Short mmCIF file of C-alpha atoms in Angstrom, two decimals:
data_model
loop_
_atom_site.label_atom_id
_atom_site.label_comp_id
_atom_site.label_asym_id
_atom_site.label_seq_id
_atom_site.Cartn_x
_atom_site.Cartn_y
_atom_site.Cartn_z
CA MET A 1 35.72 16.83 -5.79
CA PRO A 2 38.18 18.81 -7.97
CA SER A 3 38.78 22.40 -6.98
CA LEU A 4 40.30 25.52 -8.47
CA GLY A 5 41.63 28.12 -6.06
CA GLY A 6 39.58 26.59 -3.25
CA GLU A 7 36.33 26.68 -5.25
CA GLU A 8 34.64 23.40 -6.10
CA ILE A 9 34.49 22.54 -9.81
CA ILE A 10 31.27 20.86 -10.88
CA MET A 11 31.66 18.58 -13.88
CA SER A 12 28.81 18.55 -16.42
CA GLU A 13 26.92 15.31 -16.98
CA LYS A 14 28.18 15.00 -20.58
CA LEU A 15 31.81 15.53 -19.54
CA ASN A 16 31.42 13.03 -16.71
CA ASN A 17 29.84 10.49 -19.08
CA ALA A 18 32.61 10.86 -21.69
CA LYS A 19 35.30 10.41 -19.02
CA ASN A 20 33.49 7.40 -17.55
CA LEU A 21 33.21 5.84 -20.99
CA TYR A 22 37.01 5.82 -21.05
CA ILE A 23 37.83 5.07 -17.41
CA ARG A 24 35.00 2.72 -16.39
CA GLY A 25 34.53 1.25 -19.84
CA ILE A 26 37.87 1.00 -21.60
CA GLN A 27 40.26 0.97 -18.63
CA ASP A 28 38.13 -0.98 -16.14
CA GLY A 29 36.30 -3.16 -18.67
CA GLU A 30 32.80 -2.28 -17.43
CA ILE A 31 31.12 -2.22 -20.85
CA GLU A 32 27.61 -3.03 -19.59
CA GLU A 33 27.87 -0.08 -17.18
CA VAL A 34 28.90 2.19 -20.06
CA LEU A 35 26.02 1.02 -22.25
CA SER A 36 23.39 1.48 -19.54
CA CYS A 37 24.70 4.53 -17.64
CA TYR A 38 26.74 6.75 -19.98
CA MET A 39 25.39 6.18 -23.51
CA GLY A 40 22.11 7.40 -24.90
CA GLU A 41 19.45 5.18 -26.41
CA SER A 42 21.20 5.32 -29.79
CA TYR A 43 24.94 5.44 -30.49
CA THR A 44 26.68 6.34 -33.74
CA GLN A 45 30.31 5.27 -34.06
CA HIS A 46 32.66 6.85 -36.62
CA SER A 47 35.82 4.92 -35.66
CA THR A 48 37.26 2.56 -38.26
CA GLY A 49 36.91 -1.06 -37.20
CA VAL A 50 34.22 -0.46 -34.58
CA GLY A 51 30.75 -1.67 -35.53
CA GLU A 52 27.69 0.54 -35.45
CA GLY A 53 25.61 1.11 -32.35
CA LYS A 54 25.97 -0.13 -28.82
CA GLU A 55 26.35 -3.74 -29.96
CA GLY A 56 29.22 -2.81 -32.29
CA PHE A 57 30.91 -0.93 -29.44
CA LYS A 58 30.50 -3.90 -27.10
CA ALA A 59 31.79 -6.45 -29.64
CA PHE A 60 34.86 -4.36 -30.44
CA PHE A 61 35.85 -3.92 -26.80
CA ILE A 62 35.30 -7.55 -25.82
CA ASP A 63 37.98 -8.41 -28.39
CA PHE A 64 40.11 -5.38 -27.40
CA PHE A 65 40.17 -6.55 -23.76
CA LYS A 66 41.43 -9.99 -24.82
CA ARG A 67 44.29 -8.40 -26.82
CA ASN A 68 45.01 -5.75 -24.15
CA PRO A 69 44.44 -7.18 -20.67
CA GLU A 70 46.46 -4.40 -18.98
CA ARG A 71 45.15 -0.89 -19.62
CA ASP A 72 46.20 2.40 -18.05
CA ILE A 73 44.16 5.33 -19.34
CA GLN A 74 45.09 8.93 -18.52
CA ILE A 75 42.81 11.75 -19.56
CA ILE A 76 45.22 14.60 -20.27
CA ARG A 77 42.63 17.30 -20.98
CA ALA A 78 38.89 17.58 -21.43
CA ILE A 79 36.98 20.39 -23.11
CA GLU A 80 33.30 20.81 -23.73
CA ASP A 81 31.52 23.05 -26.19
CA GLY A 82 27.75 22.89 -26.57
CA ASP A 83 26.71 19.26 -27.10
CA PHE A 84 30.33 18.17 -27.69
CA VAL A 85 33.07 16.89 -25.38
CA PHE A 86 36.69 16.66 -26.54
CA LEU A 87 39.10 14.34 -24.70
CA HIS A 88 42.87 14.16 -25.17
CA VAL A 89 43.93 10.77 -23.81
CA LEU A 90 47.10 8.74 -23.26
CA GLN A 91 46.49 5.00 -23.45
CA ASN A 92 49.24 2.77 -22.08
CA LEU A 93 48.48 -0.83 -22.97
CA ASN A 94 50.12 -4.05 -21.75
CA ASP A 95 52.83 -2.40 -19.63
CA GLY A 96 53.79 0.04 -22.37
CA SER A 97 54.06 -2.38 -25.27
CA VAL A 98 51.58 -0.08 -27.02
CA LYS A 99 51.06 3.61 -26.23
CA TRP A 100 48.51 5.74 -28.04
CA ILE A 101 47.62 9.39 -27.88
CA THR A 102 44.00 9.86 -28.90
CA MET A 103 41.75 12.81 -29.54
CA ASP A 104 38.13 11.88 -29.08
CA ILE A 105 35.04 13.90 -29.88
CA PHE A 106 31.77 12.88 -28.28
CA ARG A 107 28.31 14.31 -28.92
CA ALA A 108 25.81 14.12 -26.08
CA ASP A 109 22.02 14.14 -26.08
CA ASN A 110 19.87 16.51 -24.00
CA ASN A 111 20.41 14.30 -20.93
CA GLY A 112 24.21 14.39 -21.26
CA ARG A 113 24.38 10.79 -22.50
CA ILE A 114 26.92 9.98 -25.24
CA VAL A 115 25.24 9.36 -28.61
CA GLU A 116 28.03 9.85 -31.16
CA HIS A 117 31.82 9.44 -31.31
CA TRP A 118 34.76 10.32 -33.58
CA ASP A 119 38.46 9.82 -32.84
CA ASN A 120 42.00 10.08 -34.10
CA ARG A 121 44.72 7.85 -32.69
CA GLU A 122 48.50 8.02 -33.02
CA ILE A 123 51.08 5.58 -31.70
CA VAL A 124 53.46 7.34 -29.31
CA PRO A 125 56.96 6.72 -30.63
CA SER A 126 59.82 5.66 -28.38
CA ARG A 127 61.90 8.40 -26.76
CA GLU A 128 64.68 7.79 -29.27
CA GLU A 129 62.30 8.35 -32.17
CA LEU A 130 60.76 11.50 -30.69
CA THR A 131 63.73 13.74 -31.46
CA ASN A 132 63.78 12.70 -35.12
CA SER A 133 60.13 12.56 -36.10
CA GLY A 134 59.23 16.24 -35.89
CA LYS A 135 55.66 15.31 -34.97
CA PHE A 136 56.10 14.67 -31.24
CA ARG A 137 58.51 16.18 -28.76
CA TYR A 138 59.26 14.79 -25.33
CA CYS A 139 59.88 17.35 -22.62
CA ARG A 140 59.65 17.88 -18.89
CA ARG A 141 57.46 20.58 -17.48
CA ILE A 142 57.33 21.77 -13.91
CA ASN A 143 53.93 22.73 -12.59
CA ASP A 144 52.37 23.22 -9.18
CA LYS A 145 52.21 19.44 -8.75
CA GLY A 146 55.90 18.89 -9.53
CA ASN A 147 57.55 17.48 -12.58
CA ARG A 148 55.38 15.91 -15.21
CA ASP A 149 56.45 14.14 -18.39
CA ILE A 150 54.47 15.28 -21.39
CA ILE A 151 54.34 14.61 -25.08
CA LYS A 152 54.02 17.67 -27.30
CA TYR A 153 53.18 17.94 -30.97
#
């Protein structure tokens, strides 16, 4: 269980469900688990290219898994506010051939199940391109866990 200063941090059900949608669903490929355990009875999708409802979600990711058999998902930060959960995620696909930074917004129902989703996705440029683009900046930051590579806007 995560802790802060020796005190246990308890994750809300909606935050846990949003994270599991990414880790268990997208990274691990457990779409049926996502549909039955983490999503509400209805699901509204606002992402371009993803069909409506649970069936649209499932169809999109079945194809996605074929195109991206190797998936490493890192949740960089998670914030919740009322019924909403915001995730900032690094997706490393197919041994780095594609890297995306995404910002996802999920709305949860009264049981903490995910019922609506919006996102924005950007391709992470190569290190060489980072210094010239002005949008991203690569840097090293030292924290209590040691060095950590990060991408900054």
